[in-house]
Short mmCIF file of N, CA and C in Angstrom, two decimals:
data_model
loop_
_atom_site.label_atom_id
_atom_site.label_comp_id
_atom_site.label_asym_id
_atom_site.label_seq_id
_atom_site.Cartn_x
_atom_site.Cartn_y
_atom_site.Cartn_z
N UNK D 1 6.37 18.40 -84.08
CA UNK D 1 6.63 17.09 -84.66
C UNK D 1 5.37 16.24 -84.50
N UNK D 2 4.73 16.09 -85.41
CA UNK D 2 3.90 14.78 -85.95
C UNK D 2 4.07 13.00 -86.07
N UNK D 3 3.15 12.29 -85.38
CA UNK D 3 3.76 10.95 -85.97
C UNK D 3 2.37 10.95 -87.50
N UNK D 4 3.47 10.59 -88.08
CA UNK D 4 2.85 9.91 -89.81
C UNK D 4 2.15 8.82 -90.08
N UNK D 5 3.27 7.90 -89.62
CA UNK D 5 2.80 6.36 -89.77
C UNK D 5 3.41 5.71 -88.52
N UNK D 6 2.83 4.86 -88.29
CA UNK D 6 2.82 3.54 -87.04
C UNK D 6 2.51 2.45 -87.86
N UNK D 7 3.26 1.51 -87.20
CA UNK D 7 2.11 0.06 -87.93
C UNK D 7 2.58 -1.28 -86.88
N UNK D 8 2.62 -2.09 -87.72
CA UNK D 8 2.91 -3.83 -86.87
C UNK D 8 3.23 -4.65 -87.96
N UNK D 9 4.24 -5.38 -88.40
CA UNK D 9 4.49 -6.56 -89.25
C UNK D 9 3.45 -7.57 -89.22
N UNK D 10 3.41 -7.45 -90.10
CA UNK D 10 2.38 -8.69 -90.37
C UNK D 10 2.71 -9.81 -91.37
N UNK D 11 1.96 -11.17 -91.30
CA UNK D 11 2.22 -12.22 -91.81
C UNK D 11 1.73 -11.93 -93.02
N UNK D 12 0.71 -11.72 -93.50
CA UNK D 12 -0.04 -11.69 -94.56
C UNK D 12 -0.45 -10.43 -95.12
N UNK D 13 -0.41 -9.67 -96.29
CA UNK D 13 -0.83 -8.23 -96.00
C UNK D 13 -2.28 -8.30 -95.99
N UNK D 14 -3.14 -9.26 -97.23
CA UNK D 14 -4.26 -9.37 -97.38
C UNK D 14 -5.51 -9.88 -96.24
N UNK D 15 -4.89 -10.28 -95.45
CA UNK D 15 -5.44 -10.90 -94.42
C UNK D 15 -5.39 -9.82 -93.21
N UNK D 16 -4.69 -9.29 -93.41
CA UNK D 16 -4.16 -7.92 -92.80
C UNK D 16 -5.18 -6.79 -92.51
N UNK D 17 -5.34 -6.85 -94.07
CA UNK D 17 -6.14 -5.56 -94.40
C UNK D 17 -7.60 -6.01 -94.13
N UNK D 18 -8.27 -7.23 -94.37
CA UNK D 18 -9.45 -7.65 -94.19
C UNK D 18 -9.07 -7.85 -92.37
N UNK D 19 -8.85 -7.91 -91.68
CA UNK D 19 -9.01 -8.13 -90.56
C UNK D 19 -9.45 -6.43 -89.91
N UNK D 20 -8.00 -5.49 -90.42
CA UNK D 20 -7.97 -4.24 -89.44
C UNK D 20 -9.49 -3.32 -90.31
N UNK D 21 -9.75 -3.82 -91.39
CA UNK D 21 -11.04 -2.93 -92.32
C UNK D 21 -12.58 -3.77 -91.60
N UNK D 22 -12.45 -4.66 -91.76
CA UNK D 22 -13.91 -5.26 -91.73
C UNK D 22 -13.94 -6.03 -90.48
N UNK D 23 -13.10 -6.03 -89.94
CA UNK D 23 -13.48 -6.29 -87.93
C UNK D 23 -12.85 -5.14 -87.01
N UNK D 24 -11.73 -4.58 -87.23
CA UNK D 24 -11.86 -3.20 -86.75
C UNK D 24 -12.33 -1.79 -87.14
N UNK D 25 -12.70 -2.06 -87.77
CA UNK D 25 -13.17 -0.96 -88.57
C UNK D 25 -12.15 0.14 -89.13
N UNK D 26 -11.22 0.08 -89.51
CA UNK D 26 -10.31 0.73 -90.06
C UNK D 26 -10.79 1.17 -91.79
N UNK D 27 -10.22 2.35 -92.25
CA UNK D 27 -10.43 2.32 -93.67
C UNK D 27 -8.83 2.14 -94.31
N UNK D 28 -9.05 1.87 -95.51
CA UNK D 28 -7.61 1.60 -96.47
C UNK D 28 -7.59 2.96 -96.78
N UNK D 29 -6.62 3.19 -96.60
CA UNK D 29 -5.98 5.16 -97.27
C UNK D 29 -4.67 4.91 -98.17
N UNK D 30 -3.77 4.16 -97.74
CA UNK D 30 -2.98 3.80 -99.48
C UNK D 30 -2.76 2.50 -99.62
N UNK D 31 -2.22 2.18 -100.66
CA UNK D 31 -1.93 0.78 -101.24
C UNK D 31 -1.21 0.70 -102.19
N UNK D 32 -0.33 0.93 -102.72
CA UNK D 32 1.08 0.54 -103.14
C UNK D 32 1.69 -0.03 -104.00
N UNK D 33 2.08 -0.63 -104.62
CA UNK D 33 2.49 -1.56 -105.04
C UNK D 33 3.74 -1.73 -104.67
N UNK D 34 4.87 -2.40 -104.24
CA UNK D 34 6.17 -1.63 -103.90
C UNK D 34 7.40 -3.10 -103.99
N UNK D 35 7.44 -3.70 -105.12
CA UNK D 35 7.68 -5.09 -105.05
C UNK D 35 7.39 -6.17 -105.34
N UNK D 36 7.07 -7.20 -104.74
CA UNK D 36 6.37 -8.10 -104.66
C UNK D 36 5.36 -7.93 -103.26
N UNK D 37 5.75 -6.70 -102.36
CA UNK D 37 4.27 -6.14 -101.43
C UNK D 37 3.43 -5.17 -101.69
N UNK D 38 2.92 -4.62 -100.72
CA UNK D 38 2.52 -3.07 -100.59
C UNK D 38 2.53 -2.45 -99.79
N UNK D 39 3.25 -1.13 -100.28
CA UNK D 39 2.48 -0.18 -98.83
C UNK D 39 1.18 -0.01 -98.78
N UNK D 40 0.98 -0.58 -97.49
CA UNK D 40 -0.09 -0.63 -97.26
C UNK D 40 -0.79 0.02 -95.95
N UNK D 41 -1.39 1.42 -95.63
CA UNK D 41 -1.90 1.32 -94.82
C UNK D 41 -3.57 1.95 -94.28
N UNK D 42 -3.94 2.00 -93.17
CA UNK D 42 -5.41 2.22 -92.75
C UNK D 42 -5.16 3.19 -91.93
N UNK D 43 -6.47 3.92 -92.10
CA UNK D 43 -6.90 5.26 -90.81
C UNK D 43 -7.87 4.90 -90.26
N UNK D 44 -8.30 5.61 -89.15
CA UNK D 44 -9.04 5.91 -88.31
C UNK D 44 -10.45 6.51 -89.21
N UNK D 45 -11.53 5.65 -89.10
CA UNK D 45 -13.02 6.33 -90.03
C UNK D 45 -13.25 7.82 -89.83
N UNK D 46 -13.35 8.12 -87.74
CA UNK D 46 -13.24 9.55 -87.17
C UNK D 46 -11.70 10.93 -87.70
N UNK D 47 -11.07 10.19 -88.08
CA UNK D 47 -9.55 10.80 -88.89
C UNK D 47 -9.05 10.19 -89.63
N UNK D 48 -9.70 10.73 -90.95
CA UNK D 48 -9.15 10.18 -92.47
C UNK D 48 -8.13 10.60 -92.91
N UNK D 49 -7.91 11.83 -92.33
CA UNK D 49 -6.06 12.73 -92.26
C UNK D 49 -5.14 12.83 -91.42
N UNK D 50 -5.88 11.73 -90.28
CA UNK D 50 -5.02 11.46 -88.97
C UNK D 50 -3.56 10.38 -89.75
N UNK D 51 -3.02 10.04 -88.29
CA UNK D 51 -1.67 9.40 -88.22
C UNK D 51 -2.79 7.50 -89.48
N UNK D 52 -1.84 7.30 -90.17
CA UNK D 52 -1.56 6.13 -91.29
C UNK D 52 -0.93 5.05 -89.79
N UNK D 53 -1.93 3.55 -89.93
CA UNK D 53 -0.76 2.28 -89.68
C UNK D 53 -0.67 1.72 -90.81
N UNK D 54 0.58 1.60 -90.39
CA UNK D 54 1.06 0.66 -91.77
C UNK D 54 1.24 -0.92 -91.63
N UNK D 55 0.51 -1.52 -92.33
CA UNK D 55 0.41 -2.94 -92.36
C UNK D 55 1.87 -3.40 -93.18
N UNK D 56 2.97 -3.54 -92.50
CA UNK D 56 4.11 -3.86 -92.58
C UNK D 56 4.48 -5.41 -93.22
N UNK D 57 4.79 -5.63 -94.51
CA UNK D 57 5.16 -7.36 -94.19
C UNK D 57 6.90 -7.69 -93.72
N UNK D 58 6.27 -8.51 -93.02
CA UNK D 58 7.70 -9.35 -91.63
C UNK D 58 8.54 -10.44 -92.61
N UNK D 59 8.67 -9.61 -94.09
CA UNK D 59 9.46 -10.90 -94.85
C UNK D 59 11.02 -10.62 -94.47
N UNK D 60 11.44 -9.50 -93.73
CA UNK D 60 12.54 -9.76 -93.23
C UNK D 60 12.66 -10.96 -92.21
N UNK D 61 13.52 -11.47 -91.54
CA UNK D 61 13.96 -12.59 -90.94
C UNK D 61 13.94 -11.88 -89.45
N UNK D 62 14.45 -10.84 -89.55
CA UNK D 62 14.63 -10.27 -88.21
C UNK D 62 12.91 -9.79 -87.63
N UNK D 63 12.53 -8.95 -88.22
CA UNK D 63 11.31 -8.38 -88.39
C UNK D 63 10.09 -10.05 -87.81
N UNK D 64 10.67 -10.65 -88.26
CA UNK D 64 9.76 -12.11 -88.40
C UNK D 64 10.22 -12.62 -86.91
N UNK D 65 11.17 -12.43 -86.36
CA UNK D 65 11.61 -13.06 -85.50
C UNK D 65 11.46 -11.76 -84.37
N UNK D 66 11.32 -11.22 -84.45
CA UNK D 66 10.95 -9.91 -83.61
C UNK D 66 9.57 -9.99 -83.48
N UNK D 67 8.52 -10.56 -84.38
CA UNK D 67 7.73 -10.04 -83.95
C UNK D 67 7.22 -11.37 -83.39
N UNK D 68 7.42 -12.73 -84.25
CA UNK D 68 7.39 -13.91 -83.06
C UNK D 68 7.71 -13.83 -81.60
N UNK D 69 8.29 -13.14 -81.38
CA UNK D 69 9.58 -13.30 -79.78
C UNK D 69 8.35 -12.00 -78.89
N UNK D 70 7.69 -11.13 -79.51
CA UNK D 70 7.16 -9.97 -78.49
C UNK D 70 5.85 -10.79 -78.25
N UNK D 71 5.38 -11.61 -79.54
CA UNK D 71 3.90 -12.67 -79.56
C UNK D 71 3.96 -13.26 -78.56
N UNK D 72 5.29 -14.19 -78.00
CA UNK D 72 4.93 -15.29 -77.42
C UNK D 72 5.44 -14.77 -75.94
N UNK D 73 6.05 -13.68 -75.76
CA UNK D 73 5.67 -13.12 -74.77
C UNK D 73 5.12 -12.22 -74.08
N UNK D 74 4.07 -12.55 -74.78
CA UNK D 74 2.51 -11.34 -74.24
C UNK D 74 2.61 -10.17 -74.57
N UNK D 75 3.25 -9.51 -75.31
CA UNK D 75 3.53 -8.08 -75.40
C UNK D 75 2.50 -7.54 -76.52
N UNK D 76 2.16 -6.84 -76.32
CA UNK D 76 1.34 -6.31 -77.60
C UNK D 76 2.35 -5.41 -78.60
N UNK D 77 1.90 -5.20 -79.68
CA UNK D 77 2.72 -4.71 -81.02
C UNK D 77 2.58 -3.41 -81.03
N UNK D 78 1.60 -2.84 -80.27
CA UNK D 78 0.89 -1.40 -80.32
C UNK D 78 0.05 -1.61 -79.07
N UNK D 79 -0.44 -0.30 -79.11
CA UNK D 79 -1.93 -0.04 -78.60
C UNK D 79 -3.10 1.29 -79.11
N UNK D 80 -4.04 0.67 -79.25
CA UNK D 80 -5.25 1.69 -79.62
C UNK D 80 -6.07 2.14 -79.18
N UNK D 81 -5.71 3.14 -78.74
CA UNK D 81 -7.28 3.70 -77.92
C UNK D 81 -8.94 3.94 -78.67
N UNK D 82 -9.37 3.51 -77.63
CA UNK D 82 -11.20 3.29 -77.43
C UNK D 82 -11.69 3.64 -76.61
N UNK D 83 -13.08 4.26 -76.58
CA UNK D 83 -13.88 4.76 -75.94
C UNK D 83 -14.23 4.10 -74.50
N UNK D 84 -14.61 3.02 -75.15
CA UNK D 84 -14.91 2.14 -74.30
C UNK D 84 -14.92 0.45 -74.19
N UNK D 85 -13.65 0.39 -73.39
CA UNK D 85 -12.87 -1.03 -73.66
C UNK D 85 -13.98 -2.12 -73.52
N UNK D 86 -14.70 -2.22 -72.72
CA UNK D 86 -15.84 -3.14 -72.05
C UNK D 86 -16.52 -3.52 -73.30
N UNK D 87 -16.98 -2.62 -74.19
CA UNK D 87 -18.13 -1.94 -75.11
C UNK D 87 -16.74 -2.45 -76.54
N UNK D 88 -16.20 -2.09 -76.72
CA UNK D 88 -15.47 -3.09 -77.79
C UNK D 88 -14.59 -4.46 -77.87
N UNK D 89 -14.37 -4.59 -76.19
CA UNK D 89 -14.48 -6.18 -75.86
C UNK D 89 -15.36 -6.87 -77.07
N UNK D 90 -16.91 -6.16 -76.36
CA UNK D 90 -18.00 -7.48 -76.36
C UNK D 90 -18.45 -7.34 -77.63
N UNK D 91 -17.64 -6.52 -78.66
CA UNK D 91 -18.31 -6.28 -80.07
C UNK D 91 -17.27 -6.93 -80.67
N UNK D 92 -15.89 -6.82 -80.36
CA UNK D 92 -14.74 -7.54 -80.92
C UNK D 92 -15.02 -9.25 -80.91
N UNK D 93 -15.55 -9.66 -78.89
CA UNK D 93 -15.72 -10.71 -79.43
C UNK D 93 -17.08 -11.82 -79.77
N UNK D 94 -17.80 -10.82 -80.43
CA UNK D 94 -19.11 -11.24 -80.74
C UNK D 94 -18.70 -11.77 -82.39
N UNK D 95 -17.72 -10.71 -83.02
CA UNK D 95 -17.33 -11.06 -84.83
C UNK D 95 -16.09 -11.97 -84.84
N UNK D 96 -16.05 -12.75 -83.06
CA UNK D 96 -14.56 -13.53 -83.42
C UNK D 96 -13.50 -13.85 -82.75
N UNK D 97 -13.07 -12.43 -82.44
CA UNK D 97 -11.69 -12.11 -82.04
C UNK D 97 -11.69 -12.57 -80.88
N UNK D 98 -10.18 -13.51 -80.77
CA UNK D 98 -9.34 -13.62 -79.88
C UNK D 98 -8.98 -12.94 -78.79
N UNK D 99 -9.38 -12.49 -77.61
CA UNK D 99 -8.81 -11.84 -76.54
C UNK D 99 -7.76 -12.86 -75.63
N UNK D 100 -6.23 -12.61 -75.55
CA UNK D 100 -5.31 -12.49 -74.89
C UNK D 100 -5.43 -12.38 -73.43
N UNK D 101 -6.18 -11.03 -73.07
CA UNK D 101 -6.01 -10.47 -71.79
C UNK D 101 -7.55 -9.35 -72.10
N UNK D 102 -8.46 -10.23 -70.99
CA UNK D 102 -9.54 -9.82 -71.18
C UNK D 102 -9.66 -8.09 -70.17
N UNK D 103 -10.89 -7.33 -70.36
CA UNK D 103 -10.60 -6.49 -70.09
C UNK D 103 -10.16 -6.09 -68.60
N UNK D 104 -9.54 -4.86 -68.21
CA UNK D 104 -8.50 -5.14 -67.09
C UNK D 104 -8.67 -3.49 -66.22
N UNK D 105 -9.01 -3.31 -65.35
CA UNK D 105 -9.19 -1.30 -64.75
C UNK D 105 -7.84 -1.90 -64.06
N UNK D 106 -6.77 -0.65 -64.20
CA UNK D 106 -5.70 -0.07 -63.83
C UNK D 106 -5.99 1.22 -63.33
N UNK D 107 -6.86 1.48 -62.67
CA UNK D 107 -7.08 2.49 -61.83
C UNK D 107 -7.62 3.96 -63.34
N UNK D 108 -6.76 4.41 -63.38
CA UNK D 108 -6.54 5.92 -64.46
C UNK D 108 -6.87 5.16 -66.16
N UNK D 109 -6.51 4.05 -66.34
CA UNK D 109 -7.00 3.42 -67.36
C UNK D 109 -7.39 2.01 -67.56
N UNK D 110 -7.62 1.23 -68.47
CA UNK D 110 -8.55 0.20 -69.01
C UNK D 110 -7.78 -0.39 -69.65
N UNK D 111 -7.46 -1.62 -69.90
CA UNK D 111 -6.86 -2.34 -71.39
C UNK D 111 -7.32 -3.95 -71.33
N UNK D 112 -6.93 -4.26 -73.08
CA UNK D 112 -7.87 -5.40 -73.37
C UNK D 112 -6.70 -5.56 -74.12
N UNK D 113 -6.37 -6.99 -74.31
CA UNK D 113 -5.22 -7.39 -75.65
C UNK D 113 -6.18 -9.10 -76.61
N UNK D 114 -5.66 -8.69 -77.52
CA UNK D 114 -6.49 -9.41 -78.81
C UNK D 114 -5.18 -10.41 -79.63
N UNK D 115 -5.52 -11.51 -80.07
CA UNK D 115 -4.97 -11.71 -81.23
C UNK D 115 -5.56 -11.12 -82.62
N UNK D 116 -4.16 -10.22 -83.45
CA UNK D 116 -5.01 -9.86 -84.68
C UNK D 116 -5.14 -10.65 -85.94
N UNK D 117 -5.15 -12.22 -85.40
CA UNK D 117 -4.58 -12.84 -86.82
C UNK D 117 -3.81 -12.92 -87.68
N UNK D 118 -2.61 -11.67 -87.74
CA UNK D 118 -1.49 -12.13 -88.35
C UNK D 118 -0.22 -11.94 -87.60
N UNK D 119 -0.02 -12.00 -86.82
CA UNK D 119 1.08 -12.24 -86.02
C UNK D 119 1.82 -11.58 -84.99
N UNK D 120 0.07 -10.86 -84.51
CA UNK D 120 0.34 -9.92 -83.10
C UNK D 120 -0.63 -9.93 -81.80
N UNK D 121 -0.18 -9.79 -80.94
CA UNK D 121 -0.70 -9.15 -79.94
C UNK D 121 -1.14 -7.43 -80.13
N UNK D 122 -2.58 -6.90 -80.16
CA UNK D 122 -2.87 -5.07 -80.16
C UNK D 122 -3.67 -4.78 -78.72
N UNK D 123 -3.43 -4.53 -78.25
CA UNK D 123 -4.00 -3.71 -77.01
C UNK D 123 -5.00 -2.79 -77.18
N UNK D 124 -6.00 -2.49 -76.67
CA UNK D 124 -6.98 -1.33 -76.64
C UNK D 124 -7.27 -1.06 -75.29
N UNK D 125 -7.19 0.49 -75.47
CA UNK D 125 -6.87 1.42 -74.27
C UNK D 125 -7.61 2.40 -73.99
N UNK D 126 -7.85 2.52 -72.97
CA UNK D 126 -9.27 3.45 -72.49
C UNK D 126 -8.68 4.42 -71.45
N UNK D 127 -8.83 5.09 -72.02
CA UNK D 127 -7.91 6.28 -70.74
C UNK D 127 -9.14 7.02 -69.97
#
């Protein structure tokens, strides 16, 4: 068993996609049309056939309120592993980004939490 897709609701898809492409470096692998949204999601540059996130929109009520309620209590939406948390700290926040919970040694691993601009907490994880 494989995971496919992962993702995080988001407020905006477009804002979405310019955030996780051109400050995380993510690439767009589909796009959708599916409505009045899209499926929409990004890979990994190193795995272009790896696991899809899907940039989810939170126009459900619940979804919207779920993901408000994990925001405002510190929880992150995910987490992504990185090489090196220290080393994409200081590149994350050189183009910007919001850090939450700056970087942190837990003995066996590393973590850093970010605001991603549309309506999450993401963690990056250094094992």
């Amino acid at each position: 068993m494989n995971i496919i897709y992962s993702g995080v609701f988001v407020d905006d898809q477009e804002k979405a996609l310019k955030f996780y492409t051109e400050v995380l470096g993510f690439v767009k692998k589909a796009d959708i049309p599916v409505g009045e949204f899209r499926w929409l999601t990004v890979v990994s540059p190193d795995d272009l056939d790896g696991t899809e996130f899907l940039l989810e929109p939170n126009s459900n009520p619940v979804a919207e309120q779920y993901q408000k309620g994990i925001f405002e209590q510190g929880i992150p939406a995910t987490s992504l592993g990185v090489d090196d948390v220290q080393a994409e700290y200081e590149r994350l926040t050189e183009l910007g980004v919001a850090f939450k919970v700056e970087p942190t040694d837990y003995g066996h691993y590393k973590i850093a939490s970010f605001d991603d601009t549309c309506g999450n907490l993401i963690q990056i994880q250094q094992t």
